[in-house]
CSV table of C-alpha atoms and ligand atoms in Angstrom, one decimal:
chain,number,residue,atom,x,y,z
A,1,MET,CA,2.1,-46.7,-59.3
A,2,SER,CA,-1.2,-45.6,-58.2
A,3,LYS,CA,-3.8,-45.1,-61.3
A,4,PHE,CA,-4.5,-41.5,-61.6
A,5,ARG,CA,-5.6,-38.7,-64.3
A,6,ILE,CA,-3.1,-36.0,-63.9
A,7,ILE,CA,-5.0,-32.5,-64.4
A,8,ASN,CA,-2.9,-29.9,-65.8
A,9,CYS,CA,-4.3,-26.8,-64.1
A,10,HIS,CA,-2.7,-23.9,-66.0
A,11,ILE,CA,-1.1,-24.4,-69.6
A,12,HIS,CA,-0.6,-21.6,-72.7
A,13,THR,CA,-0.8,-22.5,-76.1
A,14,PHE,CA,-1.2,-19.0,-77.6
A,15,THR,CA,1.6,-18.5,-80.6
A,16,SER,CA,3.5,-15.4,-81.6
A,17,GLN,CA,0.2,-14.7,-83.7
A,18,HIS,CA,-1.5,-13.7,-80.8
A,19,VAL,CA,1.3,-11.1,-79.4
A,20,PRO,CA,1.4,-7.5,-79.9
A,21,GLU,CA,4.1,-6.8,-82.5
A,22,SER,CA,6.3,-4.7,-80.5
A,23,PHE,CA,6.0,-6.6,-77.1
A,24,PRO,CA,8.3,-6.5,-74.8
A,25,PHE,CA,9.7,-3.8,-76.8
A,26,PRO,CA,9.7,-1.6,-79.8
A,27,GLY,CA,11.8,-3.5,-82.6
A,28,ALA,CA,10.9,-7.2,-81.0
A,29,GLN,CA,9.9,-8.1,-84.2
A,30,TYR,CA,13.1,-7.8,-85.7
A,31,ILE,CA,14.3,-10.2,-83.3
A,32,ARG,CA,11.4,-12.5,-83.8
A,33,ASP,CA,11.7,-12.8,-87.5
A,34,ASN,CA,15.7,-13.4,-87.1
A,35,PRO,CA,15.8,-15.4,-84.1
A,36,THR,CA,19.2,-16.7,-84.7
A,37,ILE,CA,20.7,-13.3,-83.3
A,38,ILE,CA,19.8,-14.6,-79.6
A,39,LEU,CA,21.9,-17.7,-80.4
A,40,GLY,CA,24.7,-15.6,-81.8
A,41,LEU,CA,24.4,-13.8,-78.7
A,42,ALA,CA,25.0,-17.1,-76.3
A,43,TRP,CA,27.7,-18.1,-78.7
A,44,MET,CA,29.4,-14.5,-77.5
A,45,ALA,CA,28.8,-14.8,-73.9
A,46,ARG,CA,30.3,-18.5,-74.0
A,47,LEU,CA,33.1,-17.1,-75.9
A,48,ILE,CA,33.8,-14.2,-72.9
A,49,GLY,CA,33.2,-16.9,-70.3
A,50,GLN,CA,29.6,-15.7,-69.3
A,51,GLU,CA,28.4,-19.9,-69.2
A,52,HIS,CA,25.1,-18.4,-67.5
A,53,LEU,CA,24.2,-15.6,-69.7
A,54,SER,CA,24.8,-18.1,-72.6
A,55,ASP,CA,22.5,-20.5,-71.3
A,56,GLN,CA,19.6,-18.0,-70.6
A,57,LEU,CA,19.9,-16.8,-73.9
A,58,LYS,CA,20.0,-20.5,-75.2
A,59,ARG,CA,16.6,-20.9,-73.3
A,60,LEU,CA,15.3,-17.7,-74.6
A,61,TYR,CA,15.7,-18.7,-77.9
A,62,GLN,CA,14.3,-22.4,-76.7
A,63,PHE,CA,11.3,-20.4,-75.5
A,64,GLN,CA,10.8,-17.9,-78.7
A,65,GLN,CA,10.9,-21.1,-81.2
A,66,GLN,CA,8.0,-22.3,-78.9
A,67,GLY,CA,5.9,-19.4,-79.7
A,68,GLU,CA,7.0,-19.5,-83.3
A,69,ARG,CA,4.7,-23.0,-83.8
A,70,ALA,CA,2.5,-22.4,-86.5
A,71,SER,CA,-0.8,-23.3,-84.3
A,72,GLN,CA,-2.0,-23.7,-80.9
A,73,GLN,CA,-2.4,-27.4,-81.4
A,74,GLU,CA,1.3,-27.9,-82.1
A,75,ILE,CA,1.9,-26.4,-78.8
A,76,LEU,CA,-0.5,-28.4,-77.1
A,77,ASP,CA,1.4,-31.1,-78.7
A,78,ASP,CA,4.9,-30.7,-77.3
A,79,VAL,CA,3.5,-30.3,-73.8
A,80,ALA,CA,1.3,-33.6,-73.8
A,81,ASP,CA,4.5,-35.0,-74.7
A,82,HIS,CA,5.7,-34.6,-71.2
A,83,TYR,CA,2.9,-36.5,-69.5
A,84,PRO,CA,0.9,-39.6,-69.1
A,85,SER,CA,-1.4,-39.9,-72.4
A,86,ASP,CA,-4.6,-39.7,-70.7
A,87,SER,CA,-3.2,-36.4,-68.7
A,88,ARG,CA,-5.8,-33.4,-69.0
A,89,PHE,CA,-4.6,-29.6,-69.7
A,90,ILE,CA,-6.6,-26.5,-69.0
A,91,ILE,CA,-5.9,-24.0,-71.3
A,92,LEU,CA,-5.5,-20.3,-70.6
A,93,PRO,CA,-5.6,-17.9,-73.8
A,94,MET,CA,-4.1,-14.1,-73.7
A,95,ALA,CA,-5.8,-11.0,-74.2
A,96,LEU,CA,-3.3,-8.9,-75.0
A,97,GLN,CA,-5.0,-6.0,-77.3
A,98,GLN,CA,-5.0,-3.5,-75.1
A,99,THR,CA,-1.3,-3.9,-73.6
A,100,GLY,CA,0.2,-0.4,-75.7
A,101,PHE,CA,2.5,-2.9,-77.7
A,102,GLY,CA,0.7,-2.8,-80.9
A,103,LYS,CA,-1.4,-4.5,-83.2
A,104,VAL,CA,-2.1,-8.4,-82.3
A,105,PRO,CA,-2.6,-10.4,-85.5
A,106,VAL,CA,-4.8,-12.9,-84.7
A,107,SER,CA,-8.4,-12.1,-82.6
A,108,LEU,CA,-9.2,-13.0,-79.4
A,109,LYS,CA,-12.2,-14.5,-81.2
A,110,ASP,CA,-10.2,-16.4,-83.5
A,111,GLN,CA,-8.1,-17.6,-80.4
A,112,HIS,CA,-11.0,-18.8,-78.8
A,113,ASP,CA,-12.0,-20.8,-81.7
A,114,GLU,CA,-9.1,-22.4,-82.3
A,115,LEU,CA,-9.2,-23.6,-78.7
A,116,ALA,CA,-12.7,-24.9,-79.2
A,117,GLN,CA,-11.5,-26.9,-82.1
A,118,MET,CA,-8.7,-28.7,-80.5
A,119,ARG,CA,-11.0,-29.3,-77.4
A,120,ASP,CA,-13.6,-30.8,-79.8
A,121,LEU,CA,-10.8,-32.9,-82.2
A,122,ALA,CA,-8.7,-34.0,-78.9
A,123,PRO,CA,-9.3,-38.2,-77.8
A,124,GLY,CA,-11.7,-38.2,-75.0
A,125,ARG,CA,-14.3,-35.4,-74.4
A,126,ASP,CA,-12.7,-33.7,-71.1
A,127,THR,CA,-9.0,-33.8,-72.1
A,128,ILE,CA,-8.7,-30.2,-73.4
A,129,VAL,CA,-10.4,-28.1,-70.9
A,130,PRO,CA,-10.4,-24.3,-72.5
A,131,PHE,CA,-10.8,-21.3,-70.6
A,132,ALA,CA,-12.1,-18.1,-72.3
A,133,THR,CA,-10.7,-14.3,-71.4
A,134,LEU,CA,-11.1,-11.1,-71.9
A,135,ASP,CA,-9.4,-7.3,-71.3
A,136,PRO,CA,-12.8,-5.3,-68.9
A,137,ARG,CA,-11.3,-2.4,-70.7
A,138,ASP,CA,-12.5,-3.5,-74.4
A,139,PRO,CA,-16.3,-3.9,-74.4
A,140,GLY,CA,-15.6,-6.1,-77.5
A,141,SER,CA,-13.4,-8.3,-75.7
A,142,VAL,CA,-16.1,-8.7,-72.6
A,143,ALA,CA,-18.8,-9.8,-75.4
A,144,GLU,CA,-16.2,-12.2,-77.0
A,145,CYS,CA,-15.6,-13.8,-73.7
A,146,GLN,CA,-19.4,-14.2,-73.2
A,147,ARG,CA,-19.8,-15.7,-76.6
A,148,ALA,CA,-16.8,-18.2,-75.7
A,149,LEU,CA,-18.9,-19.1,-72.5
A,150,THR,CA,-22.0,-19.4,-74.0
A,151,ASP,CA,-21.8,-20.4,-77.6
A,152,LEU,CA,-18.3,-22.4,-77.1
A,153,GLY,CA,-19.1,-23.8,-73.5
A,154,PHE,CA,-16.2,-23.0,-72.1
A,155,GLN,CA,-15.2,-23.9,-68.6
A,156,GLY,CA,-14.0,-21.1,-66.8
A,157,VAL,CA,-12.2,-17.6,-67.1
A,158,LYS,CA,-8.8,-16.5,-67.2
A,159,ILE,CA,-7.7,-12.8,-66.2
A,160,TYR,CA,-4.7,-10.9,-65.8
A,161,PRO,CA,-5.1,-7.9,-64.3
A,162,ARG,CA,-1.5,-6.9,-64.2
A,163,LEU,CA,-2.0,-5.6,-67.9
A,164,GLY,CA,-3.4,-2.6,-66.4
A,165,PHE,CA,-7.2,-3.5,-64.9
A,166,ALA,CA,-8.6,-3.9,-61.3
A,167,PRO,CA,-9.8,-7.2,-60.5
A,168,ASP,CA,-12.9,-5.2,-59.4
A,169,ASP,CA,-13.3,-3.9,-62.3
A,170,ASP,CA,-17.0,-2.8,-63.3
A,171,ALA,CA,-17.2,-5.1,-66.2
A,172,LEU,CA,-15.8,-7.9,-64.4
A,173,MET,CA,-18.2,-7.1,-61.3
A,174,GLN,CA,-21.1,-6.5,-63.3
A,175,THR,CA,-20.7,-8.6,-66.3
A,176,ILE,CA,-18.4,-11.9,-66.1
A,177,TYR,CA,-18.4,-12.6,-62.4
A,178,PRO,CA,-22.6,-12.9,-62.2
A,179,MET,CA,-22.2,-14.9,-65.3
A,180,VAL,CA,-19.5,-17.0,-63.9
A,181,ASP,CA,-21.3,-17.8,-60.9
A,182,LYS,CA,-24.3,-18.6,-62.5
A,183,LEU,CA,-23.1,-21.0,-64.7
A,184,ASP,CA,-20.9,-22.4,-61.5
A,185,ILE,CA,-17.2,-22.2,-63.4
A,186,PRO,CA,-14.0,-21.6,-61.8
A,187,VAL,CA,-12.1,-18.5,-62.4
A,188,MET,CA,-8.2,-18.5,-62.8
A,189,THR,CA,-6.4,-15.2,-62.3
A,190,HIS,CA,-2.3,-14.3,-62.5
A,191,CYS,CA,-1.0,-13.7,-59.2
A,192,SER,CA,2.8,-12.9,-59.1
A,193,ARG,CA,5.1,-9.8,-59.8
A,194,GLY,CA,6.6,-11.6,-63.0
A,195,GLY,CA,5.2,-12.1,-66.3
A,196,VAL,CA,3.3,-9.5,-68.5
A,197,GLN,CA,2.6,-5.7,-67.7
A,198,GLY,CA,0.9,-2.9,-70.1
A,199,SER,CA,3.1,-0.9,-71.4
A,200,ASP,CA,2.0,2.1,-69.0
A,201,VAL,CA,1.7,0.2,-66.2
A,202,CYS,CA,4.7,0.4,-63.6
A,203,ASP,CA,5.5,-2.3,-61.0
A,204,TYR,CA,3.8,-0.4,-58.6
A,205,LYS,CA,0.6,0.1,-60.0
A,206,GLY,CA,1.0,-3.6,-61.7
A,207,ASP,CA,1.4,-4.7,-58.0
A,208,GLY,CA,-1.5,-3.0,-56.7
A,209,PHE,CA,-3.9,-4.6,-59.3
A,210,THR,CA,-2.4,-8.3,-58.8
A,211,ARG,CA,-2.1,-8.7,-55.0
A,212,PRO,CA,-4.2,-11.2,-53.3
A,213,HIS,CA,-5.7,-8.4,-51.1
A,214,ALA,CA,-6.6,-6.5,-54.0
A,215,TYR,CA,-9.5,-9.2,-54.1
A,216,LEU,CA,-11.0,-8.6,-51.1
A,217,PRO,CA,-14.3,-6.7,-52.4
A,218,VAL,CA,-14.4,-9.7,-55.2
A,219,LEU,CA,-14.3,-12.2,-52.4
A,220,ARG,CA,-17.2,-10.4,-50.3
A,221,ALA,CA,-19.3,-9.8,-53.3
A,222,PHE,CA,-19.1,-13.3,-54.8
A,223,PRO,CA,-18.2,-15.9,-51.8
A,224,ASN,CA,-19.1,-18.9,-53.9
A,225,MET,CA,-17.3,-18.3,-57.1
A,226,ARG,CA,-14.1,-20.3,-57.0
A,227,LEU,CA,-11.3,-18.0,-57.6
A,228,CYS,CA,-7.6,-19.2,-58.2
A,229,PHE,CA,-4.5,-17.4,-57.7
A,230,ALA,CA,-2.1,-18.5,-60.2
A,231,HIS,CA,1.6,-19.0,-59.4
A,232,PHE,CA,0.9,-19.1,-55.2
A,233,GLY,CA,2.4,-15.6,-55.4
A,234,GLY,CA,5.2,-16.2,-57.6
A,235,GLN,CA,9.0,-16.9,-57.3
A,236,VAL,CA,10.3,-13.3,-56.2
A,237,ASP,CA,7.8,-13.9,-53.0
A,238,TRP,CA,8.6,-17.7,-52.3
A,239,SER,CA,12.4,-16.7,-52.7
A,240,ALA,CA,11.9,-13.5,-50.4
A,241,TYR,CA,9.8,-15.8,-47.8
A,242,VAL,CA,12.7,-18.4,-47.9
A,243,ASN,CA,15.4,-16.3,-47.7
A,244,ALA,CA,13.7,-14.1,-44.9
A,245,THR,CA,14.1,-10.8,-47.0
A,246,GLU,CA,11.6,-8.4,-48.1
A,247,THR,CA,9.5,-7.6,-51.3
A,248,ARG,CA,8.1,-4.7,-52.6
A,249,GLY,CA,5.4,-3.2,-50.6
A,250,ARG,CA,6.8,-5.3,-47.8
A,251,GLU,CA,4.1,-8.0,-48.2
A,252,ASN,CA,4.7,-11.3,-49.1
A,253,TRP,CA,2.2,-12.6,-51.4
A,254,MET,CA,2.6,-16.3,-50.8
A,255,GLU,CA,2.3,-15.8,-47.0
A,256,GLN,CA,-0.8,-13.3,-47.9
A,257,ILE,CA,-2.6,-16.8,-50.0
A,258,ARG,CA,-1.2,-19.2,-47.1
A,259,ASP,CA,-3.3,-17.4,-44.5
A,260,MET,CA,-6.1,-16.2,-46.4
A,261,ILE,CA,-7.1,-19.6,-47.4
A,262,GLY,CA,-5.7,-21.2,-44.3
A,263,GLY,CA,-7.9,-19.2,-42.0
A,264,GLY,CA,-11.0,-20.6,-43.5
A,265,ARG,CA,-12.9,-17.4,-44.5
A,266,TYR,CA,-12.9,-17.5,-48.0
A,267,PRO,CA,-13.6,-21.4,-48.6
A,268,ASN,CA,-13.7,-21.0,-52.4
A,269,LEU,CA,-10.2,-19.7,-52.7
A,270,TRP,CA,-7.5,-21.6,-54.5
A,271,THR,CA,-4.0,-21.4,-55.6
A,272,ASP,CA,-1.8,-23.0,-58.2
A,273,ILE,CA,1.6,-23.8,-58.0
A,274,SER,CA,2.5,-23.3,-61.8
A,275,TYR,CA,6.0,-21.9,-62.8
A,276,THR,CA,6.8,-21.1,-59.3
A,277,LEU,CA,8.1,-24.6,-58.6
A,278,PHE,CA,10.2,-24.8,-61.3
A,279,GLN,CA,12.5,-23.5,-59.3
A,280,PHE,CA,12.6,-26.8,-57.6
A,281,ASP,CA,15.5,-27.5,-55.2
A,282,ASP,CA,14.8,-24.3,-53.4
A,283,PHE,CA,11.1,-24.1,-53.1
A,284,ALA,CA,9.9,-27.8,-53.2
A,285,PRO,CA,10.7,-28.5,-49.5
A,286,LEU,CA,8.4,-25.4,-48.6
A,287,LEU,CA,5.6,-26.6,-50.7
A,288,ARG,CA,5.8,-30.1,-49.1
A,289,LEU,CA,5.8,-28.1,-45.5
A,290,LEU,CA,3.1,-26.0,-46.1
A,291,LEU,CA,1.0,-29.0,-47.5
A,292,GLU,CA,2.2,-31.3,-44.8
A,293,GLY,CA,1.2,-29.9,-41.4
A,294,ASP,CA,-1.9,-31.1,-39.1
A,295,ASP,CA,-3.6,-28.1,-38.0
A,296,LEU,CA,-6.6,-26.9,-39.6
A,297,ALA,CA,-5.1,-24.3,-41.7
A,298,SER,CA,-2.5,-26.5,-43.5
A,299,GLN,CA,-5.2,-29.2,-44.0
A,300,ARG,CA,-7.4,-26.6,-45.7
A,301,LEU,CA,-4.3,-25.6,-48.0
A,302,ARG,CA,-4.1,-29.1,-48.7
A,303,ARG,CA,-7.4,-29.2,-50.4
A,304,ARG,CA,-6.8,-25.9,-52.4
A,305,VAL,CA,-3.5,-26.1,-53.8
A,306,LEU,CA,-3.7,-27.1,-57.8
A,307,PHE,CA,-0.7,-28.8,-59.9
A,308,GLY,CA,-0.1,-26.7,-62.9
A,309,SER,CA,2.8,-25.9,-65.0
A,310,ASP,CA,2.6,-22.8,-67.1
A,311,PHE,CA,3.7,-24.2,-70.1
A,312,TYR,CA,5.4,-22.9,-72.6
A,313,MET,CA,6.5,-19.8,-70.1
A,314,THR,CA,9.3,-22.6,-68.5
A,315,ARG,CA,10.8,-23.2,-71.3
A,316,GLN,CA,12.8,-20.3,-70.0
A,317,GLU,CA,14.0,-22.5,-67.1
A,318,GLU,CA,16.1,-25.0,-66.9
A,319,LEU,CA,13.8,-27.9,-65.9
A,320,SER,CA,11.3,-29.7,-68.6
A,321,GLU,CA,7.7,-30.2,-67.7
A,322,ARG,CA,8.4,-34.3,-67.4
A,323,ALA,CA,11.6,-33.4,-64.8
A,324,VAL,CA,9.5,-31.1,-62.5
A,325,SER,CA,6.3,-33.4,-62.2
A,326,ILE,CA,8.3,-36.4,-61.7
A,327,ARG,CA,10.5,-34.8,-59.0
A,328,LEU,CA,7.0,-32.9,-57.4
A,329,ARG,CA,5.7,-36.7,-57.3
A,330,ASN,CA,8.7,-37.9,-55.4
A,331,VAL,CA,9.1,-35.2,-53.1
A,332,LEU,CA,5.1,-35.1,-52.1
A,333,GLY,CA,4.7,-38.7,-52.1
A,334,GLU,CA,1.7,-40.5,-54.4
A,335,ASP,CA,-1.1,-39.6,-52.1
A,336,LEU,CA,-0.6,-35.6,-51.7
A,337,PHE,CA,0.4,-35.4,-55.7
A,338,LYS,CA,-2.8,-37.1,-56.8
A,339,GLN,CA,-4.6,-34.6,-53.8
A,340,ILE,CA,-3.3,-31.4,-56.0
A,341,ALA,CA,-3.0,-32.9,-59.5
A,342,GLU,CA,-6.4,-34.7,-59.5
A,343,THR,CA,-8.7,-34.6,-56.8
A,344,ASN,CA,-8.7,-31.0,-55.9
A,345,PRO,CA,-8.7,-29.8,-59.9
A,346,GLN,CA,-11.5,-31.8,-60.1
A,347,VAL,CA,-13.5,-30.1,-57.1
A,348,TRP,CA,-12.1,-26.7,-58.6
A,349,LEU,CA,-13.7,-27.8,-62.1
A,350,GLY,CA,-17.2,-28.4,-60.2
A,351,GLU,CA,-16.6,-32.3,-61.4
A,352,LEU,CA,-16.6,-33.7,-57.8
A,353,VAL,CA,-18.6,-32.4,-54.6
A,354,GLU,CA,-16.4,-32.1,-51.7
A,355,ASP,CA,-17.2,-32.7,-48.1
A,356,LYS,CA,-16.9,-29.0,-46.6
A,357,THR,CA,-16.6,-29.7,-42.8
A,358,LEU,CA,-13.2,-28.2,-42.8
A,359,TRP,CA,-14.9,-24.5,-43.4
A,360,THR,CA,-17.5,-25.2,-41.4
A,361,GLY,CA,-15.8,-24.7,-37.8
A,362,GLN,CA,-14.0,-22.2,-36.6
A,363,GLY,CA,-10.0,-21.5,-37.6
B,1,ZN,ZN1,0.5,-18.6,-67.1
């Protein structure tokens, strides 16, 4: 095996203390306080022959228990167990205060401060790479994001428009993106039809905030900003592509991202494969096809895909972190895996200067 350092570009360590009390429905707190209810339901499902449902409920329990860890450090320790000891992790916080699901016990400031502490205590200066987050609808959280970037030295920004704001929201366009540009740090954004949605955001509205083409004004205004569409459009769109079916709005986000990157017009646009590739058997062959071509578009894509997992959201899935990364390494081969798990993340983070000739010609 060749020697390289894996950079997992997409993990979460927030706990139930960073989640609103009534998320995702009123009374959710009751289940959180009495999680064995889920196990009881799993037992009943098995009893009536619903094995699949029973497994799903058990994984839901596993997910719920993961979020109940007392600190973000404990969650980090759990994910680190799945990777070689010198691996690096980009940690993405969440700002769920404005989602309309009630009070969040721990503030965004405390969530950021805890991440800074984890970074400072980690063995090796670059092991933990914390990103800052915000909800642009809340001026306090915009200021908090700025503080995390300047005072705490965070190395990127995570946004989550599906919560209920546009990617070209004024606070982002006028305050956060210019700052990101100046600091020369990357931005990660949630780009799939799944995940968290604000309580007053219907699917149609959520898709409108999330679809890759919603970022066109951002890409035009900030052409040098290194922006990553997380999840490569998401499992729903990958599945629709593989099965030649249609998705909501009759557009496939995987294809949109592939074409936006492959076309060469946006040299600083990236995507990550987190969560999506946990449906491994269905999607790994397609990922390999997308990355292996000789044409210019595939060559560009090969340089713009990042390895990430989305721990601990993936605790709801059957495969473990380690199982997925071993399988990926096997299917893609060492060179390609190293490309997406080390080289590309280093370029995205701004640690490695790349040769841009793939983007200077036409395509
Ligand atoms: Zn995520």
